[in-house]
Amino acid sequence: MTLSGDFRYPTDGPDSV
């Protein structure tokens, strides 16, 4: 998402896992 590892969608974020 727009945020690095969005807390709402952590799996869809760039910082996911």
mmCIF file of N, CA and C in Angstrom:
data_model
loop_
_atom_site.group_PDB
_atom_site.id
_atom_site.type_symbol
_atom_site.label_atom_id
_atom_site.label_comp_id
_atom_site.label_asym_id
_atom_site.label_seq_id
_atom_site.Cartn_x
_atom_site.Cartn_y
_atom_site.Cartn_z
ATOM 1 N N MET A 1 0.846 -1.197 0.000
ATOM 2 C CA MET A 1 0.000 0.000 0.000
ATOM 3 C C MET A 1 0.889 1.259 0.000
ATOM 4 N N THR A 2 0.264 2.388 0.326
ATOM 5 C CA THR A 2 1.018 3.636 0.348
ATOM 6 C C THR A 2 1.985 3.667 1.528
ATOM 7 N N LEU A 3 1.593 2.995 2.602
ATOM 8 C CA LEU A 3 2.450 2.941 3.788
ATOM 9 C C LEU A 3 3.288 1.675 3.747
ATOM 10 N N SER A 4 4.488 1.758 4.279
ATOM 11 C CA SER A 4 5.376 0.588 4.291
ATOM 12 C C SER A 4 4.874 -0.426 5.308
ATOM 13 N N GLY A 5 4.204 -1.474 4.823
ATOM 14 C CA GLY A 5 3.668 -2.472 5.736
ATOM 15 C C GLY A 5 2.418 -1.945 6.404
ATOM 16 N N ASP A 6 1.422 -1.627 5.615
ATOM 17 C CA ASP A 6 0.179 -1.077 6.130
ATOM 18 C C ASP A 6 -0.429 -2.021 7.153
ATOM 19 N N PHE A 7 -0.746 -1.490 8.345
ATOM 20 C CA PHE A 7 -1.250 -2.303 9.450
ATOM 21 C C PHE A 7 -2.593 -2.940 9.122
ATOM 22 N N ARG A 8 -3.280 -2.381 8.145
ATOM 23 C CA ARG A 8 -4.577 -2.933 7.745
ATOM 24 C C ARG A 8 -4.381 -4.127 6.811
ATOM 25 N N TYR A 9 -3.428 -3.981 5.910
ATOM 26 C CA TYR A 9 -3.139 -5.060 4.977
ATOM 27 C C TYR A 9 -1.627 -5.308 4.933
ATOM 28 N N PRO A 10 -1.083 -5.968 5.966
ATOM 29 C CA PRO A 10 0.359 -6.201 6.067
ATOM 30 C C PRO A 10 0.879 -7.124 4.965
ATOM 31 N N THR A 11 -0.004 -7.979 4.451
ATOM 32 C CA THR A 11 0.407 -8.930 3.419
ATOM 33 C C THR A 11 0.441 -8.253 2.047
ATOM 34 N N ASP A 12 -0.251 -7.103 1.947
ATOM 35 C CA ASP A 12 -0.328 -6.395 0.680
ATOM 36 C C ASP A 12 0.648 -5.212 0.658
ATOM 37 N N GLY A 13 1.418 -5.097 1.749
ATOM 38 C CA GLY A 13 2.364 -3.988 1.866
ATOM 39 C C GLY A 13 3.751 -4.385 1.403
ATOM 40 N N PRO A 14 4.596 -3.397 1.092
ATOM 41 C CA PRO A 14 5.962 -3.628 0.629
ATOM 42 C C PRO A 14 6.845 -4.187 1.740
ATOM 43 N N ASP A 15 6.408 -3.993 2.985
ATOM 44 C CA ASP A 15 7.198 -4.428 4.137
ATOM 45 C C ASP A 15 6.623 -5.737 4.702
ATOM 46 N N SER A 16 5.815 -6.436 3.873
ATOM 47 C CA SER A 16 5.169 -7.669 4.321
ATOM 48 C C SER A 16 6.166 -8.828 4.370
ATOM 49 N N VAL A 17 6.356 -9.381 5.581
ATOM 50 C CA VAL A 17 7.260 -10.514 5.804
ATOM 51 C C VAL A 17 8.651 -10.221 5.249
#
